[in-house]
PDB file of C-alpha atoms in Angstrom:
ATOM      1  CA  UNK C  52      -7.570 128.519  25.551  1.00 69.00           C
ATOM      2  CA  UNK C  53     -10.416 128.156  23.403  1.00 80.00           C
ATOM      3  CA  UNK C  54     -13.739 126.906  25.154  1.00 85.00           C
ATOM      4  CA  UNK C  55     -16.303 124.718  24.539  1.00 90.00           C
ATOM      5  CA  UNK C  56     -18.427 126.970  22.104  1.00 89.00           C
ATOM      6  CA  UNK C  57     -15.143 127.692  19.943  1.00 87.00           C
ATOM      7  CA  UNK C  58     -14.535 124.174  20.178  1.00 90.00           C
ATOM      8  CA  UNK C  59     -18.295 123.251  18.514  1.00 91.00           C
ATOM      9  CA  UNK C  60     -17.428 126.166  15.949  1.00 88.00           C
ATOM     10  CA  UNK C  61     -14.426 124.748  14.698  1.00 89.00           C
ATOM     11  CA  UNK C  62     -16.308 121.239  14.526  1.00 92.00           C
ATOM     12  CA  UNK C  63     -18.780 122.555  12.366  1.00 89.00           C
ATOM     13  CA  UNK C  64     -16.866 124.403   9.844  1.00 87.00           C
ATOM     14  CA  UNK C  65     -14.308 121.484   9.588  1.00 92.00           C
ATOM     15  CA  UNK C  66     -17.219 119.014   9.005  1.00 93.00           C
ATOM     16  CA  UNK C  67     -18.351 119.528   5.197  1.00 91.00           C
ATOM     17  CA  UNK C  68     -14.689 119.208   4.019  1.00 93.00           C
ATOM     18  CA  UNK C  69     -13.674 115.702   6.372  1.00 96.00           C
ATOM     19  CA  UNK C  70     -17.285 113.880   6.778  1.00 97.00           C
ATOM     20  CA  UNK C  71     -17.412 111.746   3.718  1.00 97.00           C
ATOM     21  CA  UNK C  72     -13.957 112.157   2.020  1.00 97.00           C
ATOM     22  CA  UNK C  73     -10.852 110.367   2.561  1.00 98.00           C
ATOM     23  CA  UNK C  74      -7.413 111.273   3.260  1.00 98.00           C
ATOM     24  CA  UNK C  75      -5.296 111.367   0.164  1.00 98.00           C
ATOM     25  CA  UNK C  76      -1.480 112.201   1.704  1.00 98.00           C
ATOM     26  CA  UNK C  77      -0.950 113.340   5.055  1.00 98.00           C
ATOM     27  CA  UNK C  78       2.494 115.402   5.695  1.00 98.00           C
ATOM     28  CA  UNK C  79       4.238 115.867   8.994  1.00 98.00           C
ATOM     29  CA  UNK C  80       6.192 118.576   9.216  1.00 96.00           C
ATOM     30  CA  UNK C  81       7.120 118.160  12.455  1.00 95.00           C
ATOM     31  CA  UNK C  82       7.598 114.603  15.123  1.00 96.00           C
ATOM     32  CA  UNK C  83       5.406 116.284  17.571  1.00 96.00           C
ATOM     33  CA  UNK C  84       3.070 118.425  18.742  1.00 96.00           C
ATOM     34  CA  UNK C  85       2.404 118.511  22.962  1.00 95.00           C
ATOM     35  CA  UNK C  86       3.067 115.472  22.430  1.00 96.00           C
ATOM     36  CA  UNK C  87       4.697 112.586  20.060  1.00 97.00           C
ATOM     37  CA  UNK C  88       2.753 111.711  17.088  1.00 98.00           C
ATOM     38  CA  UNK C  89       1.374 107.641  17.472  1.00 97.00           C
ATOM     39  CA  UNK C  90       3.046 105.752  15.690  1.00 97.00           C
ATOM     40  CA  UNK C  91       2.956 105.117  11.819  1.00 98.00           C
ATOM     41  CA  UNK C  92       0.434 108.070  12.107  1.00 98.00           C
ATOM     42  CA  UNK C  93      -0.118 109.184   8.867  1.00 98.00           C
ATOM     43  CA  UNK C  94       0.303 105.899   7.053  1.00 98.00           C
ATOM     44  CA  UNK C  95      -2.875 104.906   9.758  1.00 98.00           C
ATOM     45  CA  UNK C  96      -4.537 107.824   8.571  1.00 98.00           C
ATOM     46  CA  UNK C  97      -3.924 107.739   4.406  1.00 98.00           C
ATOM     47  CA  UNK C  98      -6.695 106.138   2.764  1.00 98.00           C
ATOM     48  CA  UNK C  99      -9.250 105.695   5.731  1.00 98.00           C
ATOM     49  CA  UNK C 100     -12.570 107.626   4.819  1.00 98.00           C
ATOM     50  CA  UNK C 101     -14.292 110.187   7.168  1.00 98.00           C
ATOM     51  CA  UNK C 102     -17.766 108.358   9.039  1.00 98.00           C
ATOM     52  CA  UNK C 103     -18.415 111.147  11.058  1.00 97.00           C
ATOM     53  CA  UNK C 104     -16.778 114.313  13.535  1.00 98.00           C
ATOM     54  CA  UNK C 105     -17.664 114.731  16.720  1.00 97.00           C
ATOM     55  CA  UNK C 106     -16.730 116.853  19.567  1.00 97.00           C
ATOM     56  CA  UNK C 107     -16.292 115.478  22.930  1.00 97.00           C
ATOM     57  CA  UNK C 108     -15.961 118.313  26.018  1.00 95.00           C
ATOM     58  CA  UNK C 109     -13.128 120.490  23.934  1.00 94.00           C
ATOM     59  CA  UNK C 110     -11.680 117.717  21.823  1.00 97.00           C
ATOM     60  CA  UNK C 111     -12.575 116.868  17.756  1.00 97.00           C
ATOM     61  CA  UNK C 112     -13.195 113.066  16.916  1.00 98.00           C
ATOM     62  CA  UNK C 113     -13.174 111.991  13.712  1.00 98.00           C
ATOM     63  CA  UNK C 114     -14.290 108.260  13.347  1.00 98.00           C
ATOM     64  CA  UNK C 115     -12.454 106.521  10.623  1.00 98.00           C
ATOM     65  CA  UNK C 116     -13.772 103.788   8.550  1.00 97.00           C
ATOM     66  CA  UNK C 117     -10.467 101.683   9.693  1.00 97.00           C
ATOM     67  CA  UNK C 118     -12.326 101.273  12.977  1.00 98.00           C
ATOM     68  CA  UNK C 119      -9.837 103.980  14.428  1.00 98.00           C
ATOM     69  CA  UNK C 120     -10.630 107.388  15.941  1.00 98.00           C
ATOM     70  CA  UNK C 121      -8.595 110.717  15.355  1.00 98.00           C
ATOM     71  CA  UNK C 122      -8.469 112.796  18.866  1.00 98.00           C
ATOM     72  CA  UNK C 123      -7.501 116.353  18.035  1.00 98.00           C
ATOM     73  CA  UNK C 124      -7.201 119.157  20.511  1.00 96.00           C
ATOM     74  CA  UNK C 125      -6.323 123.112  19.938  1.00 93.00           C
ATOM     75  CA  UNK C 126      -4.843 123.535  22.813  1.00 92.00           C
ATOM     76  CA  UNK C 127      -3.891 127.268  23.252  1.00 87.00           C
ATOM     77  CA  UNK C 128      -3.934 128.385  19.732  1.00 86.00           C
ATOM     78  CA  UNK C 129      -3.961 125.620  17.411  1.00 89.00           C
ATOM     79  CA  UNK C 130      -6.069 126.481  14.094  1.00 88.00           C
ATOM     80  CA  UNK C 131      -7.697 124.275  11.071  1.00 91.00           C
ATOM     81  CA  UNK C 132      -7.242 126.559   7.486  1.00 89.00           C
ATOM     82  CA  UNK C 133      -9.464 124.312   4.789  1.00 90.00           C
ATOM     83  CA  UNK C 134      -8.436 125.245   1.112  1.00 88.00           C
ATOM     84  CA  UNK C 135     -11.245 124.048  -1.089  1.00 83.00           C
ATOM     85  CA  UNK C 136     -11.076 122.514  -4.243  1.00 83.00           C
ATOM     86  CA  UNK C 137     -12.650 125.754  -6.002  1.00 80.00           C
ATOM     87  CA  UNK C 138      -9.755 127.865  -4.565  1.00 76.00           C
ATOM     88  CA  UNK C 139     -11.618 129.199  -1.599  1.00 76.00           C
ATOM     89  CA  UNK C 140     -10.021 129.564   1.863  1.00 77.00           C
ATOM     90  CA  UNK C 141     -12.124 128.477   4.816  1.00 70.00           C
ATOM     91  CA  UNK C 142     -11.555 128.745   8.548  1.00 67.00           C
ATOM     92  CA  UNK C 143     -14.086 127.755  11.036  1.00 67.00           C
ATOM     93  CA  UNK C 144     -12.376 129.372  13.742  1.00 59.00           C
ATOM     94  CA  UNK C 145      -8.647 130.456  14.145  1.00 47.00           C
ATOM     95  CA  UNK C 146      -6.791 130.731  17.229  1.00 37.00           C
ATOM     96  CA  UNK C 147      -3.298 132.358  17.193  1.00 32.00           C
ATOM     97  CA  UNK C 148      -0.839 134.793  18.860  1.00 31.00           C
ATOM     98  CA  UNK C 149      -1.358 137.642  17.754  1.00 37.00           C
ATOM     99  CA  UNK C 150       1.207 138.666  15.185  1.00 35.00           C
ATOM    100  CA  UNK C 151       1.742 135.175  13.801  1.00 35.00           C
ATOM    101  CA  UNK C 152      -1.627 134.668  11.965  1.00 47.00           C
ATOM    102  CA  UNK C 153      -1.459 131.958   9.157  1.00 55.00           C
ATOM    103  CA  UNK C 154       2.578 131.823   9.256  1.00 77.00           C
ATOM    104  CA  UNK C 155       3.514 128.766   7.296  1.00 85.00           C
ATOM    105  CA  UNK C 156       6.366 127.705   9.680  1.00 89.00           C
ATOM    106  CA  UNK C 157       3.748 126.570  12.155  1.00 91.00           C
ATOM    107  CA  UNK C 158       1.700 124.645   9.701  1.00 94.00           C
ATOM    108  CA  UNK C 159       2.607 121.257  11.619  1.00 96.00           C
ATOM    109  CA  UNK C 160       0.061 118.640  10.186  1.00 97.00           C
ATOM    110  CA  UNK C 161      -1.420 118.856   6.304  1.00 97.00           C
ATOM    111  CA  UNK C 162      -4.096 116.718   5.016  1.00 97.00           C
ATOM    112  CA  UNK C 163      -4.559 116.271   1.274  1.00 97.00           C
ATOM    113  CA  UNK C 164      -8.179 114.478   0.649  1.00 97.00           C
ATOM    114  CA  UNK C 165      -9.140 112.568  -1.990  1.00 97.00           C
ATOM    115  CA  UNK C 166     -11.818 115.267  -2.498  1.00 95.00           C
ATOM    116  CA  UNK C 167      -9.319 117.934  -3.893  1.00 96.00           C
ATOM    117  CA  UNK C 168      -9.656 120.151  -0.072  1.00 94.00           C
ATOM    118  CA  UNK C 169      -6.804 120.522   2.129  1.00 95.00           C
ATOM    119  CA  UNK C 170      -7.082 120.491   5.736  1.00 95.00           C
ATOM    120  CA  UNK C 171      -4.012 122.363   7.426  1.00 94.00           C
ATOM    121  CA  UNK C 172      -2.870 122.584  11.431  1.00 95.00           C
ATOM    122  CA  UNK C 173      -1.640 125.245  12.158  1.00 92.00           C
ATOM    123  CA  UNK C 174       0.179 125.924  16.126  1.00 92.00           C
ATOM    124  CA  UNK C 175       2.254 128.484  16.901  1.00 90.00           C
ATOM    125  CA  UNK C 176       2.472 127.651  20.957  1.00 91.00           C
ATOM    126  CA  UNK C 177       1.986 123.773  19.839  1.00 93.00           C
ATOM    127  CA  UNK C 178      -0.059 122.859  23.110  1.00 93.00           C
ATOM    128  CA  UNK C 179      -2.474 121.257  20.888  1.00 95.00           C
ATOM    129  CA  UNK C 180      -1.891 117.335  19.700  1.00 97.00           C
ATOM    130  CA  UNK C 181      -3.490 114.514  18.089  1.00 98.00           C
ATOM    131  CA  UNK C 182      -3.872 110.748  18.964  1.00 98.00           C
ATOM    132  CA  UNK C 183      -5.424 107.696  17.006  1.00 98.00           C
ATOM    133  CA  UNK C 184      -7.400 104.930  19.248  1.00 98.00           C
ATOM    134  CA  UNK C 185      -9.727 102.065  18.860  1.00 98.00           C
ATOM    135  CA  UNK C 186     -12.774 103.431  18.540  1.00 98.00           C
ATOM    136  CA  UNK C 187     -14.470 101.024  20.520  1.00 97.00           C
ATOM    137  CA  UNK C 188     -12.167 102.156  23.247  1.00 96.00           C
ATOM    138  CA  UNK C 189     -12.896 105.495  22.921  1.00 97.00           C
ATOM    139  CA  UNK C 190     -14.860 106.240  26.219  1.00 95.00           C
ATOM    140  CA  UNK C 191     -12.117 104.583  27.969  1.00 96.00           C
ATOM    141  CA  UNK C 192      -9.294 106.181  25.990  1.00 97.00           C
ATOM    142  CA  UNK C 193      -6.866 108.177  28.624  1.00 96.00           C
ATOM    143  CA  UNK C 194      -8.442 111.172  27.234  1.00 96.00           C
ATOM    144  CA  UNK C 195     -11.704 110.629  28.019  1.00 97.00           C
ATOM    145  CA  UNK C 196     -11.801 107.789  30.894  1.00 96.00           C
ATOM    146  CA  UNK C 197     -13.525 109.496  33.958  1.00 94.00           C
ATOM    147  CA  UNK C 198     -15.164 112.461  32.288  1.00 97.00           C
ATOM    148  CA  UNK C 199     -18.389 113.836  33.080  1.00 97.00           C
ATOM    149  CA  UNK C 200     -21.597 114.695  30.986  1.00 97.00           C
ATOM    150  CA  UNK C 201     -21.785 116.741  28.157  1.00 97.00           C
ATOM    151  CA  UNK C 202     -23.439 120.203  29.023  1.00 96.00           C
ATOM    152  CA  UNK C 203     -24.995 120.715  25.807  1.00 95.00           C
ATOM    153  CA  UNK C 204     -26.343 116.865  26.096  1.00 94.00           C
ATOM    154  CA  UNK C 205     -30.088 115.918  27.344  1.00 94.00           C
ATOM    155  CA  UNK C 206     -27.738 114.567  30.565  1.00 96.00           C
ATOM    156  CA  UNK C 207     -27.689 117.894  32.226  1.00 97.00           C
ATOM    157  CA  UNK C 208     -30.538 118.802  34.061  1.00 98.00           C
ATOM    158  CA  UNK C 209     -31.561 119.593  37.595  1.00 98.00           C
ATOM    159  CA  UNK C 210     -31.805 116.118  38.478  1.00 98.00           C
ATOM    160  CA  UNK C 211     -28.432 115.525  37.268  1.00 98.00           C
ATOM    161  CA  UNK C 212     -26.774 118.959  38.842  1.00 98.00           C
ATOM    162  CA  UNK C 213     -28.415 117.628  42.690  1.00 98.00           C
ATOM    163  CA  UNK C 214     -26.769 113.906  41.938  1.00 97.00           C
ATOM    164  CA  UNK C 215     -23.159 115.239  40.736  1.00 97.00           C
ATOM    165  CA  UNK C 216     -22.943 117.508  43.452  1.00 97.00           C
ATOM    166  CA  UNK C 217     -25.061 116.327  46.287  1.00 96.00           C
ATOM    167  CA  UNK C 218     -22.788 116.459  49.794  1.00 94.00           C
ATOM    168  CA  UNK C 219     -20.023 118.745  47.918  1.00 96.00           C
ATOM    169  CA  UNK C 220     -19.235 121.557  50.461  1.00 95.00           C
ATOM    170  CA  UNK C 221     -16.730 122.831  47.279  1.00 96.00           C
ATOM    171  CA  UNK C 222     -17.602 126.246  46.212  1.00 97.00           C
ATOM    172  CA  UNK C 223     -20.023 126.226  42.986  1.00 97.00           C
ATOM    173  CA  UNK C 224     -17.262 127.437  40.431  1.00 97.00           C
ATOM    174  CA  UNK C 225     -14.540 125.263  41.072  1.00 96.00           C
ATOM    175  CA  UNK C 226     -17.475 122.337  41.041  1.00 97.00           C
ATOM    176  CA  UNK C 227     -18.809 123.743  37.404  1.00 97.00           C
ATOM    177  CA  UNK C 228     -15.295 123.733  35.921  1.00 96.00           C
ATOM    178  CA  UNK C 229     -14.624 119.972  37.187  1.00 97.00           C
ATOM    179  CA  UNK C 230     -14.423 117.871  34.425  1.00 96.00           C
ATOM    180  CA  UNK C 231     -15.157 114.536  36.018  1.00 97.00           C
ATOM    181  CA  UNK C 232     -18.304 116.088  36.648  1.00 98.00           C
ATOM    182  CA  UNK C 233     -19.692 118.281  33.756  1.00 97.00           C
ATOM    183  CA  UNK C 234     -17.201 118.191  30.462  1.00 96.00           C
ATOM    184  CA  UNK C 235     -16.113 121.186  28.552  1.00 93.00           C
ATOM    185  CA  UNK C 236     -17.301 123.727  31.073  1.00 94.00           C
ATOM    186  CA  UNK C 237     -14.913 126.998  31.136  1.00 91.00           C
ATOM    187  CA  UNK C 238     -13.999 129.981  32.828  1.00 92.00           C
ATOM    188  CA  UNK C 239     -16.221 132.350  30.729  1.00 91.00           C
ATOM    189  CA  UNK C 240     -19.425 130.316  30.103  1.00 92.00           C
ATOM    190  CA  UNK C 241     -19.165 129.378  33.821  1.00 96.00           C
ATOM    191  CA  UNK C 242     -19.012 133.020  35.496  1.00 95.00           C
ATOM    192  CA  UNK C 243     -21.996 133.997  32.600  1.00 95.00           C
ATOM    193  CA  UNK C 244     -23.868 131.051  34.009  1.00 96.00           C
ATOM    194  CA  UNK C 245     -23.658 131.857  37.440  1.00 97.00           C
ATOM    195  CA  UNK C 246     -24.749 135.340  36.764  1.00 96.00           C
ATOM    196  CA  UNK C 247     -27.867 134.256  35.074  1.00 95.00           C
ATOM    197  CA  UNK C 248     -28.610 131.983  37.564  1.00 96.00           C
ATOM    198  CA  UNK C 249     -28.378 134.199  40.218  1.00 96.00           C
ATOM    199  CA  UNK C 250     -25.713 131.852  42.195  1.00 97.00           C
ATOM    200  CA  UNK C 251     -22.644 133.427  44.430  1.00 97.00           C
ATOM    201  CA  UNK C 252     -19.564 131.665  42.975  1.00 97.00           C
ATOM    202  CA  UNK C 253     -18.904 130.655  46.309  1.00 97.00           C
ATOM    203  CA  UNK C 254     -21.993 129.043  46.879  1.00 97.00           C
ATOM    204  CA  UNK C 255     -21.600 125.337  48.404  1.00 97.00           C
ATOM    205  CA  UNK C 256     -22.026 123.118  45.629  1.00 97.00           C
ATOM    206  CA  UNK C 257     -24.187 120.817  47.859  1.00 97.00           C
ATOM    207  CA  UNK C 258     -26.592 123.537  48.549  1.00 96.00           C
ATOM    208  CA  UNK C 259     -28.825 122.953  44.782  1.00 97.00           C
ATOM    209  CA  UNK C 260     -29.720 119.005  46.244  1.00 97.00           C
ATOM    210  CA  UNK C 261     -32.186 119.045  48.250  1.00 95.00           C
ATOM    211  CA  UNK C 262     -32.246 117.104  51.713  1.00 93.00           C
ATOM    212  CA  UNK C 263     -34.028 114.270  49.780  1.00 93.00           C
ATOM    213  CA  UNK C 264     -31.114 114.501  47.232  1.00 94.00           C
ATOM    214  CA  UNK C 265     -33.487 115.758  44.517  1.00 96.00           C
ATOM    215  CA  UNK C 266     -32.650 119.079  42.652  1.00 97.00           C
ATOM    216  CA  UNK C 267     -33.701 122.548  44.142  1.00 97.00           C
ATOM    217  CA  UNK C 268     -35.248 125.351  42.137  1.00 97.00           C
ATOM    218  CA  UNK C 269     -31.724 127.316  41.558  1.00 97.00           C
ATOM    219  CA  UNK C 270     -30.420 123.344  40.316  1.00 97.00           C
ATOM    220  CA  UNK C 271     -32.979 123.572  37.800  1.00 98.00           C
ATOM    221  CA  UNK C 272     -32.345 126.859  36.827  1.00 98.00           C
ATOM    222  CA  UNK C 273     -28.464 126.109  36.406  1.00 98.00           C
ATOM    223  CA  UNK C 274     -28.960 123.592  34.357  1.00 98.00           C
ATOM    224  CA  UNK C 275     -30.874 125.187  32.242  1.00 97.00           C
ATOM    225  CA  UNK C 276     -29.005 128.504  31.868  1.00 96.00           C
ATOM    226  CA  UNK C 277     -25.706 126.612  31.339  1.00 97.00           C
ATOM    227  CA  UNK C 278     -27.167 125.163  27.962  1.00 96.00           C
ATOM    228  CA  UNK C 279     -28.479 128.746  27.108  1.00 94.00           C
ATOM    229  CA  UNK C 280     -25.400 130.611  27.179  1.00 93.00           C
ATOM    230  CA  UNK C 281     -23.752 127.702  25.259  1.00 94.00           C
ATOM    231  CA  UNK C 282     -25.892 127.380  22.502  1.00 92.00           C
ATOM    232  CA  UNK C 283     -26.127 131.485  22.428  1.00 89.00           C
ATOM    233  CA  UNK C 284     -22.288 131.348  22.231  1.00 88.00           C
ATOM    234  CA  UNK C 285     -22.324 128.455  19.003  1.00 87.00           C
ATOM    235  CA  UNK C 286     -24.887 130.866  17.532  1.00 83.00           C
ATOM    236  CA  UNK C 287     -22.431 134.105  17.796  1.00 77.00           C
ATOM    237  CA  UNK C 288     -19.279 131.811  16.644  1.00 72.00           C
ATOM    238  CA  UNK C 289     -17.503 132.019  20.366  1.00 63.00           C
ATOM    239  CA  UNK C 290     -15.923 134.939  21.931  1.00 52.00           C
ATOM    240  CA  UNK C 291     -12.882 136.830  20.126  1.00 45.00           C
ATOM    241  CA  UNK C 292     -10.789 137.145  22.926  1.00 40.00           C
ATOM    242  CA  UNK C 293      -6.819 137.843  22.568  1.00 39.00           C
ATOM    243  CA  UNK C 294      -6.552 134.696  20.410  1.00 40.00           C
ATOM    244  CA  UNK C 295     -10.039 134.236  18.967  1.00 39.00           C
ATOM    245  CA  UNK C 296     -10.937 135.425  15.723  1.00 39.00           C
ATOM    246  CA  UNK C 297     -12.052 134.242  11.895  1.00 39.00           C
ATOM    247  CA  UNK C 298      -9.405 134.796   9.020  1.00 34.00           C
ATOM    248  CA  UNK C 299     -11.873 136.468   6.571  1.00 37.00           C
ATOM    249  CA  UNK C 300     -12.258 138.986   9.236  1.00 35.00           C
ATOM    250  CA  UNK C 301     -15.240 138.189  11.278  1.00 41.00           C
ATOM    251  CA  UNK C 302     -14.755 137.207  14.551  1.00 43.00           C
ATOM    252  CA  UNK C 303     -16.774 135.159  17.354  1.00 42.00           C
ATOM    253  CA  UNK C 304     -19.443 138.015  18.720  1.00 42.00           C
ATOM    254  CA  UNK C 305     -20.419 136.567  21.973  1.00 46.00           C
ATOM    255  CA  UNK C 306     -17.894 138.553  24.143  1.00 48.00           C
ATOM    256  CA  UNK C 307     -20.616 141.811  23.365  1.00 47.00           C
ATOM    257  CA  UNK C 308     -22.900 139.849  25.081  1.00 66.00           C
ATOM    258  CA  UNK C 309     -20.960 139.356  28.374  1.00 84.00           C
ATOM    259  CA  UNK C 310     -22.474 140.372  31.147  1.00 89.00           C
ATOM    260  CA  UNK C 311     -19.915 139.886  33.858  1.00 93.00           C
ATOM    261  CA  UNK C 312     -16.847 138.104  32.625  1.00 91.00           C
ATOM    262  CA  UNK C 313     -14.287 140.747  32.508  1.00 87.00           C
ATOM    263  CA  UNK C 314     -16.436 143.562  33.155  1.00 90.00           C
ATOM    264  CA  UNK C 315     -15.036 144.841  36.465  1.00 93.00           C
ATOM    265  CA  UNK C 316     -16.476 147.788  38.105  1.00 94.00           C
ATOM    266  CA  UNK C 317     -19.109 147.906  34.669  1.00 94.00           C
ATOM    267  CA  UNK C 318     -22.896 148.071  35.936  1.00 94.00           C
ATOM    268  CA  UNK C 319     -24.690 144.754  36.225  1.00 95.00           C
ATOM    269  CA  UNK C 320     -26.743 143.872  33.493  1.00 90.00           C
ATOM    270  CA  UNK C 321     -29.510 142.008  35.531  1.00 92.00           C
ATOM    271  CA  UNK C 322     -32.754 143.903  34.941  1.00 89.00           C
ATOM    272  CA  UNK C 323     -33.863 145.986  38.033  1.00 91.00           C
ATOM    273  CA  UNK C 324     -29.942 145.490  39.762  1.00 94.00           C
ATOM    274  CA  UNK C 325     -27.988 148.609  40.495  1.00 93.00           C
ATOM    275  CA  UNK C 326     -24.933 146.317  41.566  1.00 95.00           C
ATOM    276  CA  UNK C 327     -21.729 146.486  39.623  1.00 96.00           C
ATOM    277  CA  UNK C 328     -19.667 143.687  38.488  1.00 95.00           C
ATOM    278  CA  UNK C 329     -16.750 142.446  40.783  1.00 95.00           C
ATOM    279  CA  UNK C 330     -13.845 140.263  40.638  1.00 96.00           C
ATOM    280  CA  UNK C 331     -12.066 137.600  42.748  1.00 95.00           C
ATOM    281  CA  UNK C 332      -9.614 135.373  42.434  1.00 95.00           C
ATOM    282  CA  UNK C 333     -10.498 131.378  42.892  1.00 93.00           C
ATOM    283  CA  UNK C 334      -8.500 128.435  42.452  1.00 86.00           C
ATOM    284  CA  UNK C 335      -6.175 131.014  40.564  1.00 88.00           C
ATOM    285  CA  UNK C 336      -8.573 131.997  38.099  1.00 90.00           C
ATOM    286  CA  UNK C 337     -10.351 135.713  38.127  1.00 93.00           C
ATOM    287  CA  UNK C 338     -14.106 135.003  38.719  1.00 96.00           C
ATOM    288  CA  UNK C 339     -16.271 137.685  37.724  1.00 96.00           C
ATOM    289  CA  UNK C 340     -19.770 138.184  39.717  1.00 96.00           C
ATOM    290  CA  UNK C 341     -22.136 140.748  40.894  1.00 95.00           C
ATOM    291  CA  UNK C 342     -22.107 141.288  44.369  1.00 90.00           C
ATOM    292  CA  UNK C 343     -25.719 142.721  44.375  1.00 94.00           C
ATOM    293  CA  UNK C 344     -27.393 140.149  42.464  1.00 93.00           C
ATOM    294  CA  UNK C 345     -25.411 136.754  42.873  1.00 93.00           C
ATOM    295  CA  UNK C 346     -25.431 137.131  46.897  1.00 84.00           C
ATOM    296  CA  UNK C 347     -22.844 135.620  48.938  1.00 79.00           C
ATOM    297  CA  UNK C 348     -23.680 132.517  50.881  1.00 77.00           C
ATOM    298  CA  UNK C 349     -24.595 132.883  54.566  1.00 60.00           C
ATOM    299  CA  UNK C 350     -21.982 131.461  57.234  1.00 51.00           C
ATOM    300  CA  UNK C 351     -21.924 127.814  57.368  1.00 44.00           C
ATOM    301  CA  UNK C 352     -24.227 126.450  60.618  1.00 40.00           C
ATOM    302  CA  UNK C 353     -22.639 123.682  62.731  1.00 36.00           C
ATOM    303  CA  UNK C 354     -24.334 120.416  63.099  1.00 40.00           C
ATOM    304  CA  UNK C 355     -26.515 120.318  65.647  1.00 39.00           C
ATOM    305  CA  UNK C 356     -24.913 118.332  68.959  1.00 39.00           C
ATOM    306  CA  UNK C 357     -27.408 115.532  70.795  1.00 42.00           C
ATOM    307  CA  UNK C 358     -26.981 116.103  74.502  1.00 42.00           C
ATOM    308  CA  UNK C 359     -27.726 112.990  76.336  1.00 45.00           C
ATOM    309  CA  UNK C 360     -30.312 113.766  78.782  1.00 43.00           C
ATOM    310  CA  UNK C 361     -29.955 115.280  82.424  1.00 40.00           C
ATOM    311  CA  UNK C 362     -31.143 112.301  84.681  1.00 40.00           C
ATOM    312  CA  UNK C 363     -33.036 113.913  88.038  1.00 34.00           C
TER     313      UNK C 363
END
């Protein structure tokens, strides 16, 4: 499934075709994707101006001058193709099954804009979806209610990490993947961030908060490297694994900068480290780390027991 940097890459590529343009005609070639389309979906889009295109976690949100917001999720294989009025075809990011790239039978939504551009949503597996909600209720809608802070925003600080993780004994990797705490982080970039921070994936999340609840140095470091990893991945156009590539033949390049992800048995790239990358399974998902520079947490100590004073 595409992670936050891949979705941000798609957003930046779609913005020139959508923002400031009106939907002239919207064609639905099936009644549903992962879920049925909202009632009168095409009619509610047609004639509306896209005033803004944003990203929330792994979702795209397009504000309309009707007072509604179009929510789009790529699922596992969703992609957008843009045909420009000058005849050029552009794809900001493609997620597809090998052998099925660009197959017209998987073009499920066609959005013709008044500018002459056409935006087509193609989804082989149909795990993506689209929804329309009132813009004023966006934060409280079923997709975003209870969602955590944005990892690329100013809200992600060492203080925020300490506050969110305090008293939690769950493994640090699991806490970072909890969308109720920090929204949009996925398996690849959590593995990479933990390695850069020198934190073992099984470290109790609560250990990043000091006894007074404030951030430890590792909490501040983790907040910084999360932003660094995501920013670098966005700049590289995301990571091309099995299902991600650009239609013009170029590809997201961040996978060439992976330090641990999918590198089992290879040397650790941390300066001065002579360890090798290992793999473990946490909650059914692969975790990649270096046991040498990401030291495993020591055994938890039982709380001290206060014994009654002995009377003499």
